[in-house]
Amino acid sequence: MSYIESLRVFVRVLELGSITSGGRDLRLTPAVASKRLKELEKHLGVRLFNRTTRSMTPTEAGSVFYDEAKAVLTAIDHAEARVASFSQVPRGAIRVLAPLGVGRRIVAPLVPAFSDAYPETEVRMRLSDRKVDLLADGLDIAFFVGEPGDSTMKLRKIADCDRVLCAAPDYLARYGTPQAPEDLMAPDHNCLLLRYPRSPEYFWMLRTPSGPQKLEVRGRYDADDGDVLTDWALAGRGIVNKPRFDVAAHLASGRLVEVLPQTPPLATIFGCLYPHKKLQDPKIRLFVEHVARQSKPLFARPKGPAAPQT
C-alpha cells in the first residue's frame, strides 16, 4: 500500500502546488510527504518536480505520470467502492464541501453522530462560500443552498429552503422599515451583498403577487463570507438576504427582524452534488442519507400567514 499512498501524495502535491498543502490534505506532515515523493522518484528513476524556494512545478515526466497516476487512483477508488457494497462496515475518508453557514449550522453538527455510528469512517470537511471544483479538489460530496452549478454531477435535493430579508431593530429605527420591494432601492438603505467572482447574488429576486420581481440592490458593504454579512446585519449596518435556517435564532431572539414578509425572497433548495461513481460507495450514500434525515427539521416552514403564491 505504500506505493499507492506515494501516488496519492504525488497527485495531491501536484494539484495543490506544494508539499505542505498536499501533505495537509492527506493528513501527513511535510516531512513524511516529502519522503514519499523522494521514494517515488527513486522508484521511477526520474525527477517529477522542479523545485525552487518559491515554487514547485511538475517536470515533463511528472505531467505525463500525473495523468496515468490519477487514472490508477480513480480505478482503485472505484473498485474499493464496489467491493465495499458487500461489506456491512463502511470505512474510509469522506471529503465533504459546504458553504460556511451550511457547514457550521447544518452539516458539522451532524458529523459526530455519523462517526459514532460508523467508527471506521473519517469525515474531512472543507468550508467555503466560493465556487470549488469538486473533481479537481478530490472531494466526494458538495452540499449547497441555491441552484446547482454543475449538471455533470448527481444531484440530491434534500429540502426546500426559504430565504428571508432581515435587519436589526436599530437599523430599521434609523432608516425606516421598507413597506414595498421598491423601498429597498432607496438611497438611505444599505443592502448587504454576498460577492465574489461568479457570485450569483448581484441582485435579489422577491416573490410578489404579480410574480418574481428582480431588484438590483446596492450597498456600501459586501463580502465573500455569508457569516460576515450576518454580523454586519446584527451590528445594525444593513438589510441582509439569508436562508431562514441561517438566521432563525436571531429572528427568534429579536436581534434581527424580518423585512417584507409578504414579498420574501424566492425560496431555493438545500441539496448536494456528488460524482455518479460515488453512488456505489456505501459510506457516501449513508452520509448523505444521515444529513438528509437529520437536517429536515431545520427547514420546517414557520407558522404564520401564508406566503404569496406565484
PDB file of C-alpha atoms in Angstrom:
ATOM      1  CA  MET A   1       0.000   0.000   0.000  1.00  0.00           C
ATOM      2  CA  SER A   2       2.974   2.351   0.479  1.00  0.00           C
ATOM      3  CA  TYR A   3       3.354   2.744  -3.296  1.00  0.00           C
ATOM      4  CA  ILE A   4      -0.333   3.629  -3.666  1.00  0.00           C
ATOM      5  CA  GLU A   5      -0.031   6.147  -0.852  1.00  0.00           C
ATOM      6  CA  SER A   6       3.007   7.658  -2.581  1.00  0.00           C
ATOM      7  CA  LEU A   7       0.891   8.037  -5.717  1.00  0.00           C
ATOM      8  CA  ARG A   8      -1.762   9.846  -3.693  1.00  0.00           C
ATOM      9  CA  VAL A   9       0.853  12.210  -2.266  1.00  0.00           C
ATOM     10  CA  PHE A  10       2.253  12.931  -5.724  1.00  0.00           C
ATOM     11  CA  VAL A  11      -1.189  13.662  -7.193  1.00  0.00           C
ATOM     12  CA  ARG A  12      -2.295  15.978  -4.378  1.00  0.00           C
ATOM     13  CA  VAL A  13       1.046  17.822  -4.254  1.00  0.00           C
ATOM     14  CA  LEU A  14       0.822  18.482  -7.989  1.00  0.00           C
ATOM     15  CA  GLU A  15      -2.810  19.580  -7.760  1.00  0.00           C
ATOM     16  CA  LEU A  16      -2.332  21.843  -4.729  1.00  0.00           C
ATOM     17  CA  GLY A  17       1.068  23.186  -5.692  1.00  0.00           C
ATOM     18  CA  SER A  18       3.142  22.426  -2.608  1.00  0.00           C
ATOM     19  CA  ILE A  19       4.294  19.585  -0.393  1.00  0.00           C
ATOM     20  CA  THR A  20       2.809  21.299   2.640  1.00  0.00           C
ATOM     21  CA  SER A  21      -0.649  21.650   1.099  1.00  0.00           C
ATOM     22  CA  GLY A  22      -0.637  18.179  -0.431  1.00  0.00           C
ATOM     23  CA  GLY A  23       0.515  16.597   2.805  1.00  0.00           C
ATOM     24  CA  ARG A  24      -2.016  18.518   4.874  1.00  0.00           C
ATOM     25  CA  ASP A  25      -4.805  17.354   2.581  1.00  0.00           C
ATOM     26  CA  LEU A  26      -3.778  13.738   3.261  1.00  0.00           C
ATOM     27  CA  ARG A  27      -3.075  14.367   6.954  1.00  0.00           C
ATOM     28  CA  LEU A  28       0.669  13.913   6.546  1.00  0.00           C
ATOM     29  CA  THR A  29       3.462  16.131   7.818  1.00  0.00           C
ATOM     30  CA  PRO A  30       5.552  17.919   5.163  1.00  0.00           C
ATOM     31  CA  ALA A  31       8.489  15.685   6.099  1.00  0.00           C
ATOM     32  CA  VAL A  32       6.517  12.482   5.503  1.00  0.00           C
ATOM     33  CA  ALA A  33       5.007  13.813   2.262  1.00  0.00           C
ATOM     34  CA  SER A  34       8.459  14.818   1.004  1.00  0.00           C
ATOM     35  CA  LYS A  35       9.836  11.386   1.875  1.00  0.00           C
ATOM     36  CA  ARG A  36       7.024   9.689  -0.085  1.00  0.00           C
ATOM     37  CA  LEU A  37       7.808  11.832  -3.137  1.00  0.00           C
ATOM     38  CA  LYS A  38      11.509  11.048  -2.967  1.00  0.00           C
ATOM     39  CA  GLU A  39      10.768   7.329  -2.696  1.00  0.00           C
ATOM     40  CA  LEU A  40       8.511   7.559  -5.740  1.00  0.00           C
ATOM     41  CA  GLU A  41      11.100   9.453  -7.785  1.00  0.00           C
ATOM     42  CA  LYS A  42      13.746   6.901  -6.805  1.00  0.00           C
ATOM     43  CA  HIS A  43      11.473   4.040  -7.822  1.00  0.00           C
ATOM     44  CA  LEU A  44      10.700   5.639 -11.194  1.00  0.00           C
ATOM     45  CA  GLY A  45      14.225   6.835 -11.810  1.00  0.00           C
ATOM     46  CA  VAL A  46      13.074  10.321 -12.883  1.00  0.00           C
ATOM     47  CA  ARG A  47      12.514  13.700 -11.282  1.00  0.00           C
ATOM     48  CA  LEU A  48       8.813  14.523 -11.026  1.00  0.00           C
ATOM     49  CA  PHE A  49       9.079  18.151  -9.868  1.00  0.00           C
ATOM     50  CA  ASN A  50      11.224  21.186 -10.475  1.00  0.00           C
ATOM     51  CA  ARG A  51      11.735  22.714  -7.038  1.00  0.00           C
ATOM     52  CA  THR A  52      12.716  26.281  -6.186  1.00  0.00           C
ATOM     53  CA  THR A  53      12.413  28.249  -2.971  1.00  0.00           C
ATOM     54  CA  ARG A  54       9.160  29.802  -4.221  1.00  0.00           C
ATOM     55  CA  SER A  55       7.524  27.229  -6.469  1.00  0.00           C
ATOM     56  CA  MET A  56       7.111  23.579  -7.238  1.00  0.00           C
ATOM     57  CA  THR A  57       6.148  22.679 -10.795  1.00  0.00           C
ATOM     58  CA  PRO A  58       5.918  19.280 -12.482  1.00  0.00           C
ATOM     59  CA  THR A  59       8.601  18.217 -14.930  1.00  0.00           C
ATOM     60  CA  GLU A  60       7.558  16.871 -18.319  1.00  0.00           C
ATOM     61  CA  ALA A  61       7.819  13.372 -16.847  1.00  0.00           C
ATOM     62  CA  GLY A  62       5.746  14.495 -13.860  1.00  0.00           C
ATOM     63  CA  SER A  63       2.968  15.861 -16.080  1.00  0.00           C
ATOM     64  CA  VAL A  64       2.820  12.626 -18.060  1.00  0.00           C
ATOM     65  CA  PHE A  65       2.914  10.499 -14.931  1.00  0.00           C
ATOM     66  CA  TYR A  66       0.152  12.569 -13.291  1.00  0.00           C
ATOM     67  CA  ASP A  67      -2.448  11.591 -15.889  1.00  0.00           C
ATOM     68  CA  GLU A  68      -1.663   7.887 -15.501  1.00  0.00           C
ATOM     69  CA  ALA A  69      -1.371   8.031 -11.706  1.00  0.00           C
ATOM     70  CA  LYS A  70      -4.705   9.843 -11.471  1.00  0.00           C
ATOM     71  CA  ALA A  71      -6.333   7.169 -13.614  1.00  0.00           C
ATOM     72  CA  VAL A  72      -4.873   4.414 -11.416  1.00  0.00           C
ATOM     73  CA  LEU A  73      -6.118   6.043  -8.216  1.00  0.00           C
ATOM     74  CA  THR A  74      -9.561   6.635  -9.720  1.00  0.00           C
ATOM     75  CA  ALA A  75      -9.760   2.969 -10.741  1.00  0.00           C
ATOM     76  CA  ILE A  76      -8.707   1.857  -7.252  1.00  0.00           C
ATOM     77  CA  ASP A  77     -11.268   4.113  -5.570  1.00  0.00           C
ATOM     78  CA  HIS A  78     -13.948   2.839  -7.942  1.00  0.00           C
ATOM     79  CA  ALA A  79     -13.037  -0.795  -7.256  1.00  0.00           C
ATOM     80  CA  GLU A  80     -12.962  -0.252  -3.496  1.00  0.00           C
ATOM     81  CA  ALA A  81     -16.359   1.421  -3.618  1.00  0.00           C
ATOM     82  CA  ARG A  82     -17.862  -1.527  -5.497  1.00  0.00           C
ATOM     83  CA  VAL A  83     -16.346  -4.066  -3.103  1.00  0.00           C
ATOM     84  CA  ALA A  84     -17.450  -2.003  -0.103  1.00  0.00           C
ATOM     85  CA  SER A  85     -21.066  -2.656  -1.077  1.00  0.00           C
ATOM     86  CA  PHE A  86     -20.520  -6.281   0.015  1.00  0.00           C
ATOM     87  CA  SER A  87     -19.343  -5.220   3.467  1.00  0.00           C
ATOM     88  CA  GLN A  88     -21.604  -4.340   6.365  1.00  0.00           C
ATOM     89  CA  VAL A  89     -18.997  -1.930   7.739  1.00  0.00           C
ATOM     90  CA  PRO A  90     -18.404   1.261   5.672  1.00  0.00           C
ATOM     91  CA  ARG A  91     -14.876   2.592   6.030  1.00  0.00           C
ATOM     92  CA  GLY A  92     -12.580   5.256   4.680  1.00  0.00           C
ATOM     93  CA  ALA A  93     -12.458   9.023   4.306  1.00  0.00           C
ATOM     94  CA  ILE A  94     -15.413  11.139   3.162  1.00  0.00           C
ATOM     95  CA  ARG A  95     -14.327  14.508   1.784  1.00  0.00           C
ATOM     96  CA  VAL A  96     -17.151  16.998   2.233  1.00  0.00           C
ATOM     97  CA  LEU A  97     -17.540  20.549   0.914  1.00  0.00           C
ATOM     98  CA  ALA A  98     -20.138  23.005   2.211  1.00  0.00           C
ATOM     99  CA  PRO A  99     -20.695  26.778   2.298  1.00  0.00           C
ATOM    100  CA  LEU A 100     -19.686  28.340   5.605  1.00  0.00           C
ATOM    101  CA  GLY A 101     -23.171  28.790   7.048  1.00  0.00           C
ATOM    102  CA  VAL A 102     -24.426  25.417   5.793  1.00  0.00           C
ATOM    103  CA  GLY A 103     -21.342  23.660   7.081  1.00  0.00           C
ATOM    104  CA  ARG A 104     -21.350  25.274  10.500  1.00  0.00           C
ATOM    105  CA  ARG A 105     -25.068  25.124  11.233  1.00  0.00           C
ATOM    106  CA  ILE A 106     -26.251  22.032   9.377  1.00  0.00           C
ATOM    107  CA  VAL A 107     -23.567  19.558   8.332  1.00  0.00           C
ATOM    108  CA  ALA A 108     -20.851  19.860  11.000  1.00  0.00           C
ATOM    109  CA  PRO A 109     -23.193  19.291  13.993  1.00  0.00           C
ATOM    110  CA  LEU A 110     -24.321  16.009  12.372  1.00  0.00           C
ATOM    111  CA  VAL A 111     -20.831  14.594  11.858  1.00  0.00           C
ATOM    112  CA  PRO A 112     -20.189  13.253  15.416  1.00  0.00           C
ATOM    113  CA  ALA A 113     -23.319  11.073  15.394  1.00  0.00           C
ATOM    114  CA  PHE A 114     -22.376   9.658  11.996  1.00  0.00           C
ATOM    115  CA  SER A 115     -18.848   8.971  13.214  1.00  0.00           C
ATOM    116  CA  ASP A 116     -20.217   7.201  16.287  1.00  0.00           C
ATOM    117  CA  ALA A 117     -22.464   5.032  14.134  1.00  0.00           C
ATOM    118  CA  TYR A 118     -19.692   4.227  11.622  1.00  0.00           C
ATOM    119  CA  PRO A 119     -16.392   4.434  13.532  1.00  0.00           C
ATOM    120  CA  GLU A 120     -14.271   3.198  10.620  1.00  0.00           C
ATOM    121  CA  THR A 121     -15.116   6.264   8.531  1.00  0.00           C
ATOM    122  CA  GLU A 122     -13.391   9.647   8.576  1.00  0.00           C
ATOM    123  CA  VAL A 123     -15.167  12.894   7.668  1.00  0.00           C
ATOM    124  CA  ARG A 124     -12.926  15.641   6.288  1.00  0.00           C
ATOM    125  CA  MET A 125     -14.840  18.889   5.906  1.00  0.00           C
ATOM    126  CA  ARG A 126     -13.912  21.897   3.828  1.00  0.00           C
ATOM    127  CA  LEU A 127     -15.986  25.051   4.276  1.00  0.00           C
ATOM    128  CA  SER A 128     -16.028  27.796   1.655  1.00  0.00           C
ATOM    129  CA  ASP A 129     -18.546  30.256   0.216  1.00  0.00           C
ATOM    130  CA  ARG A 130     -16.528  30.348  -3.015  1.00  0.00           C
ATOM    131  CA  LYS A 131     -17.085  28.139  -6.040  1.00  0.00           C
ATOM    132  CA  VAL A 132     -14.947  24.989  -5.827  1.00  0.00           C
ATOM    133  CA  ASP A 133     -14.276  22.312  -8.455  1.00  0.00           C
ATOM    134  CA  LEU A 134     -15.490  19.087  -6.859  1.00  0.00           C
ATOM    135  CA  LEU A 135     -13.444  16.736  -9.020  1.00  0.00           C
ATOM    136  CA  ALA A 136     -10.265  18.803  -9.247  1.00  0.00           C
ATOM    137  CA  ASP A 137     -10.182  19.184  -5.462  1.00  0.00           C
ATOM    138  CA  GLY A 138     -10.702  15.471  -4.831  1.00  0.00           C
ATOM    139  CA  LEU A 139     -13.992  15.949  -2.970  1.00  0.00           C
ATOM    140  CA  ASP A 140     -16.771  13.388  -2.588  1.00  0.00           C
ATOM    141  CA  ILE A 141     -19.833  15.487  -1.716  1.00  0.00           C
ATOM    142  CA  ALA A 142     -20.671  19.173  -2.072  1.00  0.00           C
ATOM    143  CA  PHE A 143     -23.631  20.483  -0.077  1.00  0.00           C
ATOM    144  CA  PHE A 144     -25.193  23.728  -1.267  1.00  0.00           C
ATOM    145  CA  VAL A 145     -28.056  26.154  -0.822  1.00  0.00           C
ATOM    146  CA  GLY A 146     -29.242  27.610  -4.098  1.00  0.00           C
ATOM    147  CA  GLU A 147     -29.148  26.313  -7.634  1.00  0.00           C
ATOM    148  CA  PRO A 148     -26.658  23.560  -8.513  1.00  0.00           C
ATOM    149  CA  GLY A 149     -23.872  24.825 -10.704  1.00  0.00           C
ATOM    150  CA  ASP A 150     -22.620  21.580 -12.231  1.00  0.00           C
ATOM    151  CA  SER A 151     -25.030  19.471 -14.274  1.00  0.00           C
ATOM    152  CA  THR A 152     -22.440  16.696 -14.729  1.00  0.00           C
ATOM    153  CA  MET A 153     -22.830  15.714 -11.074  1.00  0.00           C
ATOM    154  CA  LYS A 154     -25.521  13.647  -9.433  1.00  0.00           C
ATOM    155  CA  LEU A 155     -27.990  15.952  -7.667  1.00  0.00           C
ATOM    156  CA  ARG A 156     -29.781  15.047  -4.454  1.00  0.00           C
ATOM    157  CA  LYS A 157     -32.409  17.546  -3.337  1.00  0.00           C
ATOM    158  CA  ILE A 158     -32.779  17.386   0.438  1.00  0.00           C
ATOM    159  CA  ALA A 159     -35.254  20.151   1.315  1.00  0.00           C
ATOM    160  CA  ASP A 160     -36.860  23.368   0.163  1.00  0.00           C
ATOM    161  CA  CYS A 161     -35.062  26.315   1.736  1.00  0.00           C
ATOM    162  CA  ASP A 162     -36.906  29.545   2.491  1.00  0.00           C
ATOM    163  CA  ARG A 163     -34.967  32.801   2.397  1.00  0.00           C
ATOM    164  CA  VAL A 164     -35.693  35.901   4.415  1.00  0.00           C
ATOM    165  CA  LEU A 165     -34.828  39.608   4.357  1.00  0.00           C
ATOM    166  CA  CYS A 166     -33.970  40.909   7.802  1.00  0.00           C
ATOM    167  CA  ALA A 167     -32.272  43.728   9.676  1.00  0.00           C
ATOM    168  CA  ALA A 168     -31.552  44.795  13.238  1.00  0.00           C
ATOM    169  CA  PRO A 169     -34.245  46.818  15.040  1.00  0.00           C
ATOM    170  CA  ASP A 170     -31.934  49.820  15.476  1.00  0.00           C
ATOM    171  CA  TYR A 171     -31.192  49.892  11.735  1.00  0.00           C
ATOM    172  CA  LEU A 172     -34.924  49.946  10.966  1.00  0.00           C
ATOM    173  CA  ALA A 173     -35.459  52.641  13.600  1.00  0.00           C
ATOM    174  CA  ARG A 174     -32.857  54.853  11.910  1.00  0.00           C
ATOM    175  CA  TYR A 175     -33.698  54.268   8.251  1.00  0.00           C
ATOM    176  CA  GLY A 176     -37.294  53.079   8.307  1.00  0.00           C
ATOM    177  CA  THR A 177     -38.867  49.686   7.617  1.00  0.00           C
ATOM    178  CA  PRO A 178     -39.396  49.008   3.893  1.00  0.00           C
ATOM    179  CA  GLN A 179     -43.085  48.643   3.056  1.00  0.00           C
ATOM    180  CA  ALA A 180     -42.693  47.541  -0.575  1.00  0.00           C
ATOM    181  CA  PRO A 181     -39.876  45.912  -2.583  1.00  0.00           C
ATOM    182  CA  GLU A 182     -39.079  49.220  -4.303  1.00  0.00           C
ATOM    183  CA  ASP A 183     -38.213  50.748  -0.919  1.00  0.00           C
ATOM    184  CA  LEU A 184     -35.055  48.626  -0.860  1.00  0.00           C
ATOM    185  CA  MET A 185     -33.736  50.793  -3.694  1.00  0.00           C
ATOM    186  CA  ALA A 186     -33.945  53.995  -1.646  1.00  0.00           C
ATOM    187  CA  PRO A 187     -30.576  55.765  -1.225  1.00  0.00           C
ATOM    188  CA  ASP A 188     -30.791  55.536   2.568  1.00  0.00           C
ATOM    189  CA  HIS A 189     -30.991  51.729   2.618  1.00  0.00           C
ATOM    190  CA  ASN A 190     -27.868  49.582   2.666  1.00  0.00           C
ATOM    191  CA  CYS A 191     -28.257  46.055   1.273  1.00  0.00           C
ATOM    192  CA  LEU A 192     -25.550  43.624   2.368  1.00  0.00           C
ATOM    193  CA  LEU A 193     -24.370  41.519  -0.577  1.00  0.00           C
ATOM    194  CA  LEU A 194     -22.514  38.259  -0.933  1.00  0.00           C
ATOM    195  CA  ARG A 195     -19.986  38.975  -3.681  1.00  0.00           C
ATOM    196  CA  TYR A 196     -17.112  37.024  -5.162  1.00  0.00           C
ATOM    197  CA  PRO A 197     -16.077  36.124  -8.729  1.00  0.00           C
ATOM    198  CA  ARG A 198     -19.054  34.476 -10.450  1.00  0.00           C
ATOM    199  CA  SER A 199     -21.273  35.212  -7.445  1.00  0.00           C
ATOM    200  CA  PRO A 200     -24.995  34.814  -8.266  1.00  0.00           C
ATOM    201  CA  GLU A 201     -26.159  37.437  -5.751  1.00  0.00           C
ATOM    202  CA  TYR A 202     -25.641  40.715  -7.566  1.00  0.00           C
ATOM    203  CA  PHE A 203     -29.417  41.109  -7.421  1.00  0.00           C
ATOM    204  CA  TRP A 204     -32.292  39.904  -5.260  1.00  0.00           C
ATOM    205  CA  MET A 205     -35.399  38.125  -6.550  1.00  0.00           C
ATOM    206  CA  LEU A 206     -38.549  38.655  -4.468  1.00  0.00           C
ATOM    207  CA  ARG A 207     -41.802  36.725  -4.652  1.00  0.00           C
ATOM    208  CA  THR A 208     -44.737  39.071  -5.226  1.00  0.00           C
ATOM    209  CA  PRO A 209     -48.438  38.546  -6.038  1.00  0.00           C
ATOM    210  CA  SER A 210     -47.715  39.543  -9.640  1.00  0.00           C
ATOM    211  CA  GLY A 211     -44.739  37.208  -9.982  1.00  0.00           C
ATOM    212  CA  PRO A 212     -40.984  37.255  -9.272  1.00  0.00           C
ATOM    213  CA  GLN A 213     -39.501  40.747  -9.080  1.00  0.00           C
ATOM    214  CA  LYS A 214     -35.821  41.366  -9.727  1.00  0.00           C
ATOM    215  CA  LEU A 215     -34.153  44.122  -7.741  1.00  0.00           C
ATOM    216  CA  GLU A 216     -30.619  45.298  -8.497  1.00  0.00           C
ATOM    217  CA  VAL A 217     -29.998  46.336  -4.929  1.00  0.00           C
ATOM    218  CA  ARG A 218     -26.917  48.223  -3.796  1.00  0.00           C
ATOM    219  CA  GLY A 219     -24.963  48.613  -0.609  1.00  0.00           C
ATOM    220  CA  ARG A 220     -21.793  50.060   0.837  1.00  0.00           C
ATOM    221  CA  TYR A 221     -20.515  46.705   2.133  1.00  0.00           C
ATOM    222  CA  ASP A 222     -20.067  43.313   0.534  1.00  0.00           C
ATOM    223  CA  ALA A 223     -18.129  40.163   1.434  1.00  0.00           C
ATOM    224  CA  ASP A 224     -17.443  36.646   0.213  1.00  0.00           C
ATOM    225  CA  ASP A 225     -18.348  35.183   3.636  1.00  0.00           C
ATOM    226  CA  GLY A 226     -22.043  34.879   4.452  1.00  0.00           C
ATOM    227  CA  ASP A 227     -21.413  34.986   8.206  1.00  0.00           C
ATOM    228  CA  VAL A 228     -19.754  38.378   7.831  1.00  0.00           C
ATOM    229  CA  LEU A 229     -22.982  39.680   6.289  1.00  0.00           C
ATOM    230  CA  THR A 230     -24.960  38.352   9.249  1.00  0.00           C
ATOM    231  CA  ASP A 231     -22.560  40.039  11.676  1.00  0.00           C
ATOM    232  CA  TRP A 232     -22.972  43.331   9.844  1.00  0.00           C
ATOM    233  CA  ALA A 233     -26.754  42.987   9.952  1.00  0.00           C
ATOM    234  CA  LEU A 234     -26.631  42.259  13.699  1.00  0.00           C
ATOM    235  CA  ALA A 235     -24.490  45.376  14.122  1.00  0.00           C
ATOM    236  CA  GLY A 236     -27.243  47.472  12.525  1.00  0.00           C
ATOM    237  CA  ARG A 237     -25.393  48.105   9.278  1.00  0.00           C
ATOM    238  CA  GLY A 238     -27.923  46.962   6.691  1.00  0.00           C
ATOM    239  CA  ILE A 239     -30.512  44.548   5.356  1.00  0.00           C
ATOM    240  CA  VAL A 240     -29.394  41.005   4.586  1.00  0.00           C
ATOM    241  CA  ASN A 241     -30.881  38.265   2.391  1.00  0.00           C
ATOM    242  CA  LYS A 242     -30.254  34.912   4.088  1.00  0.00           C
ATOM    243  CA  PRO A 243     -31.568  31.339   4.230  1.00  0.00           C
ATOM    244  CA  ARG A 244     -34.067  31.278   7.086  1.00  0.00           C
ATOM    245  CA  PHE A 245     -32.272  28.483   8.933  1.00  0.00           C
ATOM    246  CA  ASP A 246     -29.125  30.614   8.954  1.00  0.00           C
ATOM    247  CA  VAL A 247     -30.726  33.440  10.960  1.00  0.00           C
ATOM    248  CA  ALA A 248     -33.560  31.592  12.736  1.00  0.00           C
ATOM    249  CA  ALA A 249     -32.020  32.013  16.190  1.00  0.00           C
ATOM    250  CA  HIS A 250     -31.528  35.757  15.664  1.00  0.00           C
ATOM    251  CA  LEU A 251     -35.120  36.160  14.437  1.00  0.00           C
ATOM    252  CA  ALA A 252     -36.418  34.228  17.440  1.00  0.00           C
ATOM    253  CA  SER A 253     -34.408  36.373  19.862  1.00  0.00           C
ATOM    254  CA  GLY A 254     -35.437  39.644  18.208  1.00  0.00           C
ATOM    255  CA  ARG A 255     -31.869  40.630  17.353  1.00  0.00           C
ATOM    256  CA  LEU A 256     -32.998  40.588  13.712  1.00  0.00           C
ATOM    257  CA  VAL A 257     -36.457  41.460  12.382  1.00  0.00           C
ATOM    258  CA  GLU A 258     -37.970  40.069   9.182  1.00  0.00           C
ATOM    259  CA  VAL A 259     -38.465  42.691   6.479  1.00  0.00           C
ATOM    260  CA  LEU A 260     -41.143  42.495   3.753  1.00  0.00           C
ATOM    261  CA  PRO A 261     -42.554  39.142   4.940  1.00  0.00           C
ATOM    262  CA  GLN A 262     -45.366  39.321   2.360  1.00  0.00           C
ATOM    263  CA  THR A 263     -42.871  39.565  -0.516  1.00  0.00           C
ATOM    264  CA  PRO A 264     -39.981  37.345   0.603  1.00  0.00           C
ATOM    265  CA  PRO A 265     -37.004  36.309  -1.498  1.00  0.00           C
ATOM    266  CA  LEU A 266     -37.611  33.358  -3.790  1.00  0.00           C
ATOM    267  CA  ALA A 267     -37.147  30.077  -1.981  1.00  0.00           C
ATOM    268  CA  THR A 268     -34.322  27.820  -3.067  1.00  0.00           C
ATOM    269  CA  ILE A 269     -33.184  24.292  -2.206  1.00  0.00           C
ATOM    270  CA  PHE A 270     -30.752  22.594   0.140  1.00  0.00           C
ATOM    271  CA  GLY A 271     -29.077  19.670  -1.551  1.00  0.00           C
ATOM    272  CA  CYS A 272     -25.820  18.061  -2.508  1.00  0.00           C
ATOM    273  CA  LEU A 273     -23.830  17.122  -5.574  1.00  0.00           C
ATOM    274  CA  TYR A 274     -21.532  14.148  -5.982  1.00  0.00           C
ATOM    275  CA  PRO A 275     -19.909  12.277  -8.870  1.00  0.00           C
ATOM    276  CA  HIS A 276     -22.048   9.477 -10.322  1.00  0.00           C
ATOM    277  CA  LYS A 277     -19.444   6.856  -9.438  1.00  0.00           C
ATOM    278  CA  LYS A 278     -19.850   7.682  -5.749  1.00  0.00           C
ATOM    279  CA  LEU A 279     -23.331   6.144  -5.854  1.00  0.00           C
ATOM    280  CA  GLN A 280     -21.666   2.752  -5.445  1.00  0.00           C
ATOM    281  CA  ASP A 281     -19.818   3.764  -2.283  1.00  0.00           C
ATOM    282  CA  PRO A 282     -21.956   2.925   0.776  1.00  0.00           C
ATOM    283  CA  LYS A 283     -20.242   5.430   3.076  1.00  0.00           C
ATOM    284  CA  ILE A 284     -21.157   8.276   0.706  1.00  0.00           C
ATOM    285  CA  ARG A 285     -24.748   7.096   0.424  1.00  0.00           C
ATOM    286  CA  LEU A 286     -25.057   6.639   4.194  1.00  0.00           C
ATOM    287  CA  PHE A 287     -23.609  10.080   4.936  1.00  0.00           C
ATOM    288  CA  VAL A 288     -25.968  11.810   2.516  1.00  0.00           C
ATOM    289  CA  GLU A 289     -28.941   9.924   3.985  1.00  0.00           C
ATOM    290  CA  HIS A 290     -27.839  10.832   7.506  1.00  0.00           C
ATOM    291  CA  VAL A 291     -27.613  14.551   6.707  1.00  0.00           C
ATOM    292  CA  ALA A 292     -30.898  14.492   4.775  1.00  0.00           C
ATOM    293  CA  ARG A 293     -32.788  12.761   7.588  1.00  0.00           C
ATOM    294  CA  GLN A 294     -31.375  14.760  10.489  1.00  0.00           C
ATOM    295  CA  SER A 295     -31.498  18.202   8.838  1.00  0.00           C
ATOM    296  CA  LYS A 296     -35.151  18.218   7.753  1.00  0.00           C
ATOM    297  CA  PRO A 297     -36.470  19.846  10.970  1.00  0.00           C
ATOM    298  CA  LEU A 298     -34.289  22.886  10.253  1.00  0.00           C
ATOM    299  CA  PHE A 299     -36.251  23.579   7.081  1.00  0.00           C
ATOM    300  CA  ALA A 300     -39.765  23.307   8.522  1.00  0.00           C
ATOM    301  CA  ARG A 301     -41.778  26.339   7.464  1.00  0.00           C
ATOM    302  CA  PRO A 302     -42.587  28.705  10.365  1.00  0.00           C
ATOM    303  CA  LYS A 303     -46.203  29.075  11.383  1.00  0.00           C
ATOM    304  CA  GLY A 304     -47.844  32.304  10.305  1.00  0.00           C
ATOM    305  CA  PRO A 305     -49.566  33.946   7.333  1.00  0.00           C
ATOM    306  CA  ALA A 306     -49.113  32.065   4.109  1.00  0.00           C
ATOM    307  CA  ALA A 307     -46.602  33.498   1.709  1.00  0.00           C
ATOM    308  CA  PRO A 308     -47.946  34.775  -1.634  1.00  0.00           C
ATOM    309  CA  GLN A 309     -48.079  32.154  -4.351  1.00  0.00           C
ATOM    310  CA  THR A 310     -46.876  32.581  -7.894  1.00  0.00           C
TER     311      THR A 310
END
